[in-house]
mmCIF file of C-alpha atoms and ligand atoms in Angstrom:
data_model
loop_
_atom_site.group_PDB
_atom_site.id
_atom_site.type_symbol
_atom_site.label_atom_id
_atom_site.label_comp_id
_atom_site.label_asym_id
_atom_site.label_seq_id
_atom_site.Cartn_x
_atom_site.Cartn_y
_atom_site.Cartn_z
ATOM 1 C CA MET A 3 -3.654 -1.344 15.573
ATOM 2 C CA PRO A 4 -0.591 -1.005 18.114
ATOM 3 C CA LEU A 5 1.002 -4.250 19.031
ATOM 4 C CA SER A 6 -0.114 -4.147 22.366
ATOM 5 C CA ALA A 7 -3.675 -4.600 20.288
ATOM 6 C CA VAL A 8 -2.610 -7.819 18.519
ATOM 7 C CA ASP A 9 -3.231 -10.972 20.773
ATOM 8 C CA ASN A 10 -0.031 -12.790 21.537
ATOM 9 C CA HIS A 11 -0.929 -15.720 19.273
ATOM 10 C CA SER A 12 -1.599 -13.820 16.127
ATOM 11 C CA LEU A 13 1.518 -12.056 17.195
ATOM 12 C CA TYR A 14 3.653 -15.056 16.964
ATOM 13 C CA ALA A 15 2.132 -18.184 15.784
ATOM 14 C CA PRO A 16 0.232 -18.012 12.244
ATOM 15 C CA ARG A 17 -3.158 -18.350 11.815
ATOM 16 C CA PRO A 18 -4.588 -20.742 9.220
ATOM 17 C CA SER A 19 -6.419 -18.775 6.608
ATOM 18 C CA ARG A 20 -8.354 -20.210 3.446
ATOM 19 C CA LEU A 21 -7.637 -18.424 -0.268
ATOM 20 C CA LEU A 22 -11.164 -18.011 -1.527
ATOM 21 C CA GLY A 23 -10.213 -16.774 -4.871
ATOM 22 C CA VAL A 24 -7.461 -15.588 -7.332
ATOM 23 C CA ASN A 25 -7.701 -13.011 -9.833
ATOM 24 C CA GLU A 26 -4.983 -12.463 -12.070
ATOM 25 C CA LEU A 27 -3.593 -8.737 -12.336
ATOM 26 C CA THR A 28 -0.902 -8.570 -14.269
ATOM 27 C CA PRO A 29 1.457 -11.367 -15.490
ATOM 28 C CA GLN A 30 3.455 -11.030 -12.211
ATOM 29 C CA GLU A 31 1.204 -9.925 -10.088
ATOM 30 C CA LYS A 32 -1.945 -11.792 -8.633
ATOM 31 C CA LEU A 33 -4.650 -10.825 -5.962
ATOM 32 C CA PHE A 34 -5.454 -13.085 -3.617
ATOM 33 C CA ARG A 35 -8.890 -12.705 -1.282
ATOM 34 C CA LEU A 36 -8.745 -14.568 1.774
ATOM 35 C CA GLN A 37 -10.867 -15.267 5.120
ATOM 36 C CA LEU A 38 -9.595 -16.004 8.484
ATOM 37 C CA GLY A 39 -10.081 -19.912 9.567
ATOM 38 C CA ASP A 40 -12.489 -19.146 11.913
ATOM 39 C CA GLY A 41 -14.721 -16.637 10.126
ATOM 40 C CA SER A 42 -13.259 -13.782 11.901
ATOM 41 C CA GLU A 43 -12.515 -10.757 10.454
ATOM 42 C CA LEU A 44 -8.737 -9.360 10.758
ATOM 43 C CA ASN A 45 -9.322 -6.440 12.469
ATOM 44 C CA HIS A 46 -6.455 -4.293 10.531
ATOM 45 C CA GLN A 47 -6.346 -0.539 9.058
ATOM 46 C CA PRO A 48 -5.388 0.393 5.934
ATOM 47 C CA GLY A 49 -1.300 0.348 5.650
ATOM 48 C CA GLN A 50 -0.931 -2.256 7.624
ATOM 49 C CA PHE A 51 0.775 -5.311 6.746
ATOM 50 C CA ILE A 52 0.687 -9.300 7.626
ATOM 51 C CA GLN A 53 3.737 -12.290 7.717
ATOM 52 C CA LEU A 54 2.558 -14.424 5.214
ATOM 53 C CA SER A 55 3.534 -18.144 4.908
ATOM 54 C CA ILE A 56 3.017 -21.288 3.409
ATOM 55 C CA PRO A 57 3.479 -24.426 6.172
ATOM 56 C CA GLY A 58 6.862 -26.016 5.238
ATOM 57 C CA LEU A 59 8.061 -22.775 3.900
ATOM 58 C CA THR A 60 9.470 -19.493 4.534
ATOM 59 C CA GLU A 61 7.527 -16.185 5.691
ATOM 60 C CA ALA A 62 7.452 -12.686 3.866
ATOM 61 C CA PRO A 63 5.493 -9.519 4.917
ATOM 62 C CA ILE A 64 2.380 -8.846 2.545
ATOM 63 C CA SER A 65 0.722 -4.901 2.869
ATOM 64 C CA VAL A 66 -3.243 -5.738 3.063
ATOM 65 C CA ALA A 67 -4.272 -3.978 -0.245
ATOM 66 C CA SER A 68 -8.214 -4.123 1.113
ATOM 67 C CA SER A 69 -10.097 -2.095 3.072
ATOM 68 C CA PRO A 70 -11.295 -3.117 7.013
ATOM 69 C CA THR A 71 -14.585 -1.394 5.365
ATOM 70 C CA ARG A 72 -15.103 -4.617 2.888
ATOM 71 C CA LYS A 73 -16.100 -6.975 5.602
ATOM 72 C CA GLY A 74 -15.655 -11.076 5.507
ATOM 73 C CA TYR A 75 -12.563 -11.077 3.308
ATOM 74 C CA PHE A 76 -8.912 -9.426 3.282
ATOM 75 C CA GLU A 77 -6.958 -9.138 -0.097
ATOM 76 C CA LEU A 78 -2.765 -8.997 -0.940
ATOM 77 C CA ALA A 79 -1.638 -8.277 -4.463
ATOM 78 C CA VAL A 80 1.403 -10.275 -4.647
ATOM 79 C CA ARG A 81 3.851 -9.975 -6.907
ATOM 80 C CA LYS A 82 5.773 -13.146 -8.189
ATOM 81 C CA ALA A 83 9.634 -12.526 -6.540
ATOM 82 C CA GLY A 84 10.901 -15.758 -4.973
ATOM 83 C CA LEU A 85 10.348 -18.792 -3.004
ATOM 84 C CA LEU A 86 7.677 -18.308 -0.962
ATOM 85 C CA THR A 87 5.561 -15.974 -3.497
ATOM 86 C CA THR A 88 5.970 -18.227 -6.097
ATOM 87 C CA ALA A 89 4.622 -20.894 -4.330
ATOM 88 C CA LEU A 90 1.589 -19.015 -3.598
ATOM 89 C CA HIS A 91 1.166 -17.902 -7.310
ATOM 90 C CA GLN A 92 0.954 -21.993 -7.808
ATOM 91 C CA LEU A 93 -1.877 -22.445 -5.070
ATOM 92 C CA LEU A 94 -5.907 -22.089 -6.062
ATOM 93 C CA PRO A 95 -9.136 -21.869 -4.222
ATOM 94 C CA GLY A 96 -9.866 -23.853 -0.577
ATOM 95 C CA ALA A 97 -5.975 -23.575 -0.157
ATOM 96 C CA GLN A 98 -4.504 -22.723 3.130
ATOM 97 C CA ILE A 99 -1.893 -20.447 3.853
ATOM 98 C CA GLY A 100 -0.635 -18.400 7.581
ATOM 99 C CA VAL A 101 -1.136 -15.323 8.474
ATOM 100 C CA ARG A 102 0.042 -13.304 11.612
ATOM 101 C CA GLY A 103 -0.573 -10.024 12.512
ATOM 102 C CA PRO A 104 -1.547 -7.348 11.159
ATOM 103 C CA PHE A 105 1.403 -5.153 12.263
ATOM 104 C CA GLY A 106 2.637 -2.007 12.073
ATOM 105 C CA ARG A 107 1.236 1.930 11.865
ATOM 106 C CA PRO A 108 -1.177 2.593 9.845
ATOM 107 C CA PHE A 109 -1.816 5.323 7.961
ATOM 108 C CA GLN A 110 -3.031 8.224 9.679
ATOM 109 C CA LEU A 111 -6.701 8.293 9.425
ATOM 110 C CA ASP A 112 -7.500 10.654 12.140
ATOM 111 C CA GLU A 113 -5.288 13.306 10.454
ATOM 112 C CA LEU A 114 -6.445 12.649 7.189
ATOM 113 C CA HIS A 115 -10.385 13.622 8.152
ATOM 114 C CA GLY A 116 -11.478 16.647 6.710
ATOM 115 C CA LYS A 117 -8.238 16.989 4.498
ATOM 116 C CA GLU A 118 -8.021 17.107 0.512
ATOM 117 C CA LEU A 119 -5.973 14.424 -0.270
ATOM 118 C CA LEU A 120 -3.526 13.912 -2.555
ATOM 119 C CA LEU A 121 -2.885 9.841 -2.792
ATOM 120 C CA LEU A 122 0.272 8.973 -5.058
ATOM 121 C CA ALA A 123 0.720 5.495 -6.122
ATOM 122 C CA GLY A 124 4.141 4.584 -7.988
ATOM 123 C CA GLY A 125 4.021 0.542 -8.925
ATOM 124 C CA CYS A 126 3.098 -1.890 -6.595
ATOM 125 C CA GLY A 127 2.597 0.957 -4.496
ATOM 126 C CA LEU A 128 -0.581 0.666 -5.444
ATOM 127 C CA ALA A 129 -1.719 -2.580 -3.273
ATOM 128 C CA PRO A 130 -1.623 -0.998 0.511
ATOM 129 C CA LEU A 131 -3.015 2.423 -1.070
ATOM 130 C CA ARG A 132 -5.749 0.735 -2.501
ATOM 131 C CA SER A 133 -6.828 0.073 1.000
ATOM 132 C CA LEU A 134 -7.168 3.234 1.941
ATOM 133 C CA ILE A 135 -8.639 4.020 -1.619
ATOM 134 C CA GLN A 136 -11.389 1.849 -0.664
ATOM 135 C CA TYR A 137 -11.430 3.235 3.014
ATOM 136 C CA CYS A 138 -12.022 6.615 1.683
ATOM 137 C CA GLN A 139 -14.769 5.429 -0.912
ATOM 138 C CA ASP A 140 -16.792 4.121 2.216
ATOM 139 C CA HIS A 141 -16.153 7.564 4.087
ATOM 140 C CA SER A 142 -16.328 9.323 1.440
ATOM 141 C CA SER A 143 -18.018 12.519 3.026
ATOM 142 C CA THR A 144 -15.405 12.455 5.931
ATOM 143 C CA PHE A 145 -12.692 14.350 3.124
ATOM 144 C CA GLN A 146 -12.600 17.636 1.234
ATOM 145 C CA SER A 147 -11.235 16.110 -1.625
ATOM 146 C CA ILE A 148 -9.435 12.803 -2.877
ATOM 147 C CA GLN A 149 -7.179 12.971 -5.817
ATOM 148 C CA ILE A 150 -5.670 9.639 -6.858
ATOM 149 C CA LEU A 151 -2.501 9.450 -8.948
ATOM 150 C CA TYR A 152 -0.819 6.212 -10.337
ATOM 151 C CA GLY A 153 2.299 5.551 -12.228
ATOM 152 C CA ALA A 154 3.462 2.259 -13.447
ATOM 153 C CA ARG A 155 6.157 1.102 -15.661
ATOM 154 C CA SER A 156 4.459 0.016 -18.838
ATOM 155 C CA PRO A 157 0.561 -0.723 -19.400
ATOM 156 C CA GLN A 158 0.705 -4.391 -18.668
ATOM 157 C CA ASP A 159 1.893 -3.263 -15.174
ATOM 158 C CA LEU A 160 -0.776 -1.339 -14.570
ATOM 159 C CA LEU A 161 -2.425 -2.978 -11.198
ATOM 160 C CA PHE A 162 -6.237 -2.637 -10.590
ATOM 161 C CA LYS A 163 -7.171 -1.517 -14.358
ATOM 162 C CA GLU A 164 -10.499 -2.179 -13.935
ATOM 163 C CA GLU A 165 -11.059 -0.097 -10.931
ATOM 164 C CA LEU A 166 -8.555 2.951 -11.697
ATOM 165 C CA VAL A 167 -11.393 3.185 -14.859
ATOM 166 C CA ASN A 168 -14.273 3.005 -12.005
ATOM 167 C CA TRP A 169 -12.234 5.375 -9.587
ATOM 168 C CA GLN A 170 -12.018 7.667 -12.805
ATOM 169 C CA ILE A 171 -16.026 7.789 -13.649
ATOM 170 C CA SER A 172 -16.995 8.222 -9.494
ATOM 171 C CA ASP A 173 -18.053 11.168 -8.003
ATOM 172 C CA THR A 174 -15.450 10.366 -4.860
ATOM 173 C CA PHE A 175 -12.840 10.693 -6.761
ATOM 174 C CA SER A 176 -10.378 12.599 -9.426
ATOM 175 C CA CYS A 177 -7.926 9.809 -10.948
ATOM 176 C CA ARG A 178 -5.226 10.378 -13.570
ATOM 177 C CA PHE A 179 -2.565 7.316 -14.446
ATOM 178 C CA THR A 180 0.268 6.931 -16.476
ATOM 179 C CA VAL A 181 2.815 4.793 -17.790
ATOM 180 C CA ASP A 182 6.326 5.133 -18.229
ATOM 181 C CA GLN A 183 6.240 3.941 -21.512
ATOM 182 C CA SER A 184 3.744 2.739 -24.348
ATOM 183 C CA PRO A 185 5.375 -0.314 -26.267
ATOM 184 C CA ALA A 186 4.361 0.805 -30.222
ATOM 185 C CA ASP A 187 2.121 -2.409 -30.730
ATOM 186 C CA SER A 188 0.116 -1.699 -27.260
ATOM 187 C CA CYS A 189 -3.165 -0.876 -27.885
ATOM 188 C CA TYR A 190 -2.910 1.524 -24.638
ATOM 189 C CA ASP A 191 -4.265 4.919 -25.357
ATOM 190 C CA GLY A 192 -3.730 6.559 -21.691
ATOM 191 C CA GLU A 193 -1.229 9.254 -20.860
ATOM 192 C CA THR A 194 2.422 8.129 -20.854
ATOM 193 C CA GLY A 195 5.819 10.064 -18.515
ATOM 194 C CA LEU A 196 6.518 9.649 -14.794
ATOM 195 C CA LEU A 197 4.242 10.380 -12.177
ATOM 196 C CA THR A 198 6.061 14.182 -12.041
ATOM 197 C CA ARG A 199 4.298 14.771 -15.294
ATOM 198 C CA LEU A 200 0.713 14.043 -13.785
ATOM 199 C CA LEU A 201 1.714 16.448 -11.009
ATOM 200 C CA ASN A 202 2.007 19.480 -12.874
ATOM 201 C CA ASP A 203 -1.632 20.293 -13.546
ATOM 202 C CA VAL A 204 -2.581 19.307 -9.709
ATOM 203 C CA GLN A 205 -4.007 21.987 -8.055
ATOM 204 C CA ILE A 206 -4.355 21.891 -3.625
ATOM 205 C CA ASP A 207 -5.146 23.614 -0.743
ATOM 206 C CA ALA A 208 -1.683 24.395 0.753
ATOM 207 C CA ASP A 209 -3.418 24.832 4.025
ATOM 208 C CA ASN A 210 -5.892 21.958 4.216
ATOM 209 C CA GLY A 211 -3.660 19.312 1.641
ATOM 210 C CA CYS A 212 -2.475 16.323 2.498
ATOM 211 C CA ALA A 213 -0.758 13.937 0.309
ATOM 212 C CA VAL A 214 -0.045 10.017 0.890
ATOM 213 C CA LEU A 215 3.340 8.473 -0.599
ATOM 214 C CA VAL A 216 3.261 4.790 -1.841
ATOM 215 C CA GLY A 217 5.772 3.250 -4.348
ATOM 216 C CA PRO A 218 9.789 2.853 -5.046
ATOM 217 C CA PRO A 219 12.621 4.545 -3.365
ATOM 218 C CA SER A 220 13.489 6.476 -6.634
ATOM 219 C CA MET A 221 10.137 8.318 -6.779
ATOM 220 C CA TYR A 222 9.940 9.853 -3.533
ATOM 221 C CA GLN A 223 12.695 12.559 -4.365
ATOM 222 C CA PRO A 224 11.156 14.481 -6.994
ATOM 223 C CA VAL A 225 7.321 13.898 -5.983
ATOM 224 C CA ILE A 226 8.783 15.321 -2.963
ATOM 225 C CA LYS A 227 10.356 18.763 -4.496
ATOM 226 C CA GLN A 228 6.814 18.993 -6.441
ATOM 227 C CA LEU A 229 4.647 18.575 -3.262
ATOM 228 C CA ARG A 230 6.331 20.956 -1.406
ATOM 229 C CA HIS A 231 6.266 23.226 -4.904
ATOM 230 C CA LEU A 232 2.664 22.983 -4.408
ATOM 231 C CA GLY A 233 2.632 24.494 -0.917
ATOM 232 C CA LEU A 234 2.917 21.143 0.776
ATOM 233 C CA THR A 235 5.750 22.428 3.267
ATOM 234 C CA GLY A 236 4.388 22.383 7.115
ATOM 235 C CA SER A 237 4.303 19.683 9.551
ATOM 236 C CA LYS A 238 1.948 16.502 8.798
ATOM 237 C CA GLN A 239 1.358 17.203 5.226
ATOM 238 C CA ILE A 240 3.155 14.808 3.406
ATOM 239 C CA MET A 241 2.814 10.957 4.588
ATOM 240 C CA LEU A 242 5.027 8.110 3.183
ATOM 241 C CA SER A 243 5.812 3.939 3.657
ATOM 242 C CA LEU A 244 8.973 3.194 3.391
ATOM 243 C CA GLU A 245 9.903 -0.490 3.204
ATOM 244 C CA ARG A 246 13.018 -2.758 4.287
ATOM 245 C CA GLN A 247 13.876 -6.539 4.412
ATOM 246 C CA MET A 248 11.812 -7.924 7.236
ATOM 247 C CA ARG A 249 11.679 -11.168 9.302
ATOM 248 C CA CYS A 250 9.505 -10.984 12.400
ATOM 249 C CA GLY A 251 7.850 -7.677 12.343
ATOM 250 C CA VAL A 252 7.214 -7.530 15.575
ATOM 251 C CA GLY A 253 10.164 -5.381 16.501
ATOM 252 C CA LYS A 254 12.730 -7.987 17.800
ATOM 253 C CA CYS A 255 15.101 -9.083 15.085
ATOM 254 C CA GLY A 256 16.508 -5.851 14.159
ATOM 255 C CA HIS A 257 16.615 -6.884 10.349
ATOM 256 C CA CYS A 258 14.135 -3.453 9.377
ATOM 257 C CA THR A 259 15.971 -0.699 11.207
ATOM 258 C CA ILE A 260 16.308 2.751 9.589
ATOM 259 C CA GLU A 261 18.813 4.447 12.770
ATOM 260 C CA HIS A 262 16.767 3.988 15.642
ATOM 261 C CA LEU A 263 13.473 3.615 13.777
ATOM 262 C CA TYR A 264 11.789 -0.412 13.155
ATOM 263 C CA CYS A 265 10.557 -0.180 10.418
ATOM 264 C CA CYS A 266 7.741 -2.981 11.181
ATOM 265 C CA THR A 267 6.505 -0.910 14.292
ATOM 266 C CA ASP A 268 7.630 2.458 14.050
ATOM 267 C CA GLY A 269 6.311 2.056 10.314
ATOM 268 C CA PRO A 270 5.750 1.166 7.582
ATOM 269 C CA ILE A 271 3.920 4.247 7.125
ATOM 270 C CA PHE A 272 5.862 7.780 8.774
ATOM 271 C CA TRP A 273 5.058 11.390 8.628
ATOM 272 C CA LEU A 274 7.779 12.512 6.087
ATOM 273 C CA GLU A 275 9.275 14.939 9.245
ATOM 274 C CA GLU A 276 9.915 11.739 10.877
ATOM 275 C CA VAL A 277 12.212 10.345 8.161
ATOM 276 C CA GLU A 278 13.555 12.885 5.759
ATOM 277 C CA HIS A 279 17.247 13.808 8.562
ATOM 278 C CA LEU A 280 17.606 9.900 8.721
ATOM 279 C CA ARG A 281 20.383 8.170 6.559
ATOM 280 C CA GLY A 282 19.363 5.979 4.402
ATOM 281 C CA ALA A 283 15.652 6.595 4.660
ATOM 282 C CA LEU A 284 14.614 8.214 1.439
HETATM 283 C C1 FAD B 22 6.430 -3.830 4.827
HETATM 284 C C2 FAD B 22 5.949 -4.799 3.657
HETATM 285 C C3 FAD B 22 4.920 -4.782 2.773
HETATM 286 C C4 FAD B 22 5.090 -5.600 1.547
HETATM 287 N N1 FAD B 22 4.044 -5.650 1.064
HETATM 288 C C5 FAD B 22 4.033 -6.734 -0.096
HETATM 289 C C6 FAD B 22 2.982 -6.391 -1.192
HETATM 290 O O1 FAD B 22 1.478 -5.991 -0.842
HETATM 291 N N2 FAD B 22 2.835 -7.196 -2.325
HETATM 292 C C7 FAD B 22 3.960 -7.909 -2.767
HETATM 293 O O2 FAD B 22 4.367 -9.017 -3.821
HETATM 294 N N3 FAD B 22 5.486 -7.983 -1.592
HETATM 295 C C8 FAD B 22 5.282 -6.823 -0.423
HETATM 296 N N4 FAD B 22 6.766 -6.687 0.227
HETATM 297 C C9 FAD B 22 7.686 -7.606 -0.170
HETATM 298 C C10 FAD B 22 7.834 -8.821 0.029
HETATM 299 O O3 FAD B 22 7.751 -9.039 1.160
HETATM 300 C C11 FAD B 22 9.223 -9.411 -0.719
HETATM 301 O O4 FAD B 22 9.155 -9.573 -2.535
HETATM 302 C C12 FAD B 22 9.374 -10.778 -0.325
HETATM 303 O O5 FAD B 22 10.799 -11.209 0.042
HETATM 304 C C13 FAD B 22 8.911 -12.131 -0.942
HETATM 305 O O6 FAD B 22 8.960 -13.259 -0.612
HETATM 306 P P1 FAD B 22 9.797 -14.484 -1.444
HETATM 307 O O7 FAD B 22 10.101 -15.946 -1.368
HETATM 308 O O8 FAD B 22 8.884 -15.084 -2.712
HETATM 309 O O9 FAD B 22 10.614 -13.846 -2.322
HETATM 310 P P2 FAD B 22 12.852 -13.560 -1.513
HETATM 311 O O10 FAD B 22 13.453 -15.540 -1.803
HETATM 312 O O11 FAD B 22 12.617 -13.564 0.102
HETATM 313 O O12 FAD B 22 13.405 -12.426 -2.564
HETATM 314 C C14 FAD B 22 13.144 -11.820 -3.604
HETATM 315 C C15 FAD B 22 13.608 -10.999 -3.638
HETATM 316 O O13 FAD B 22 13.272 -10.004 -3.193
HETATM 317 C C16 FAD B 22 14.263 -9.252 -2.642
HETATM 318 N N5 FAD B 22 13.526 -8.992 -1.325
HETATM 319 C C17 FAD B 22 13.088 -8.998 -0.656
HETATM 320 N N6 FAD B 22 12.321 -8.416 0.425
HETATM 321 C C18 FAD B 22 12.441 -7.359 -0.028
HETATM 322 C C19 FAD B 22 11.635 -5.932 0.241
HETATM 323 N N7 FAD B 22 11.365 -5.883 1.688
HETATM 324 N N8 FAD B 22 12.079 -4.265 -0.201
HETATM 325 C C20 FAD B 22 12.982 -5.204 -1.715
HETATM 326 N N9 FAD B 22 13.082 -6.182 -2.301
HETATM 327 C C21 FAD B 22 13.075 -7.491 -1.424
HETATM 328 C C22 FAD B 22 15.193 -10.123 -2.343
HETATM 329 O O14 FAD B 22 16.336 -9.519 -2.496
HETATM 330 C C23 FAD B 22 15.068 -11.307 -3.878
HETATM 331 O O15 FAD B 22 15.580 -10.783 -4.871
HETATM 332 C C24 FAD B 22 6.422 -6.095 1.236
HETATM 333 C C25 FAD B 22 7.482 -6.091 1.637
HETATM 334 C C26 FAD B 22 7.829 -5.218 3.437
HETATM 335 C C27 FAD B 22 8.570 -5.341 4.024
HETATM 336 S S1 FES B 23 11.211 -6.734 11.062
HETATM 337 FE FE1 FES B 23 12.042 -7.765 13.171
HETATM 338 S S2 FES B 23 12.725 -6.024 14.262
HETATM 339 FE FE2 FES B 23 11.335 -5.318 12.049
#
């Protein structure tokens, strides 16, 4: 949603929101289900983020992890990292938090319709990608095919484990996930190795394929190299998310710049050709 479409109130002032439910995803990450205090929809698009605040504490940008097609609530998958997120992890259903936004450039859905999609997530990147995955699930006939590949560090770091299994058995997706390493005493019996290993077996229409990447910076260069080997060399065939430290979220403070781009308003979702030549972008 362009910034002009966000009313001034939600641009600068947090809207009170009610915590409907909390689910533990991993020892470090929890899924928070929320509703705006007045019961209205957040009206976000997959790939956008909100600025989350707890009264008396700071604010932090958090991606929306659910699709706007799932009505009556929105979800955030949050890692316990510092002051704000540790306080959030202690809240119980019924608690109030503040939400500004939604902000940022979303996944370019119009450009993805009709395509063979390859959705790739590393680590926490599955949180924002889940919003797009749910959207694809709810509009499955709009896409030619949808492959999901996900990599996490260890079995206990896998996010959305039940959903991964459901995506694997669904008719809508082909889905594979892997962990870098599995401890000897783990009961995990799935795939091991880096995400790039899974890419070795992927087939995609080089003319009509489009890849979407969300993950840690270290994942991007090796994955992009393999995507190019698969033939995704044209314009608008690789879309990715770039995260930078943010403060205002609305293009005012300059904290999130990559050369001339503001990650909070020009991104966080970019086409590869928009950022690959920028110093420090990847
Ligand atoms: C667009 C965007 C979307 C995000 N989505 C999510 C999400 O869905 N779930 C989630 O758990 N986190 C997400 N983050 C990261 C989250 O905003 C930060 O971890 C935030 O600092 C946590 O606030 P805090 O007060 O708990 O921790 P802080 O006290 O701010 O810091 C915790 C640690 O994280 C480091 N840090 C802070 N911001 C970033 C950053 N952007 N990138 C890397 N390291 C950082 C700090 O240096 C410090 O070491 C997102 C960030 C951006 C920019
Ligand atoms: S976070 Fe302030 S300009 Fe982007």
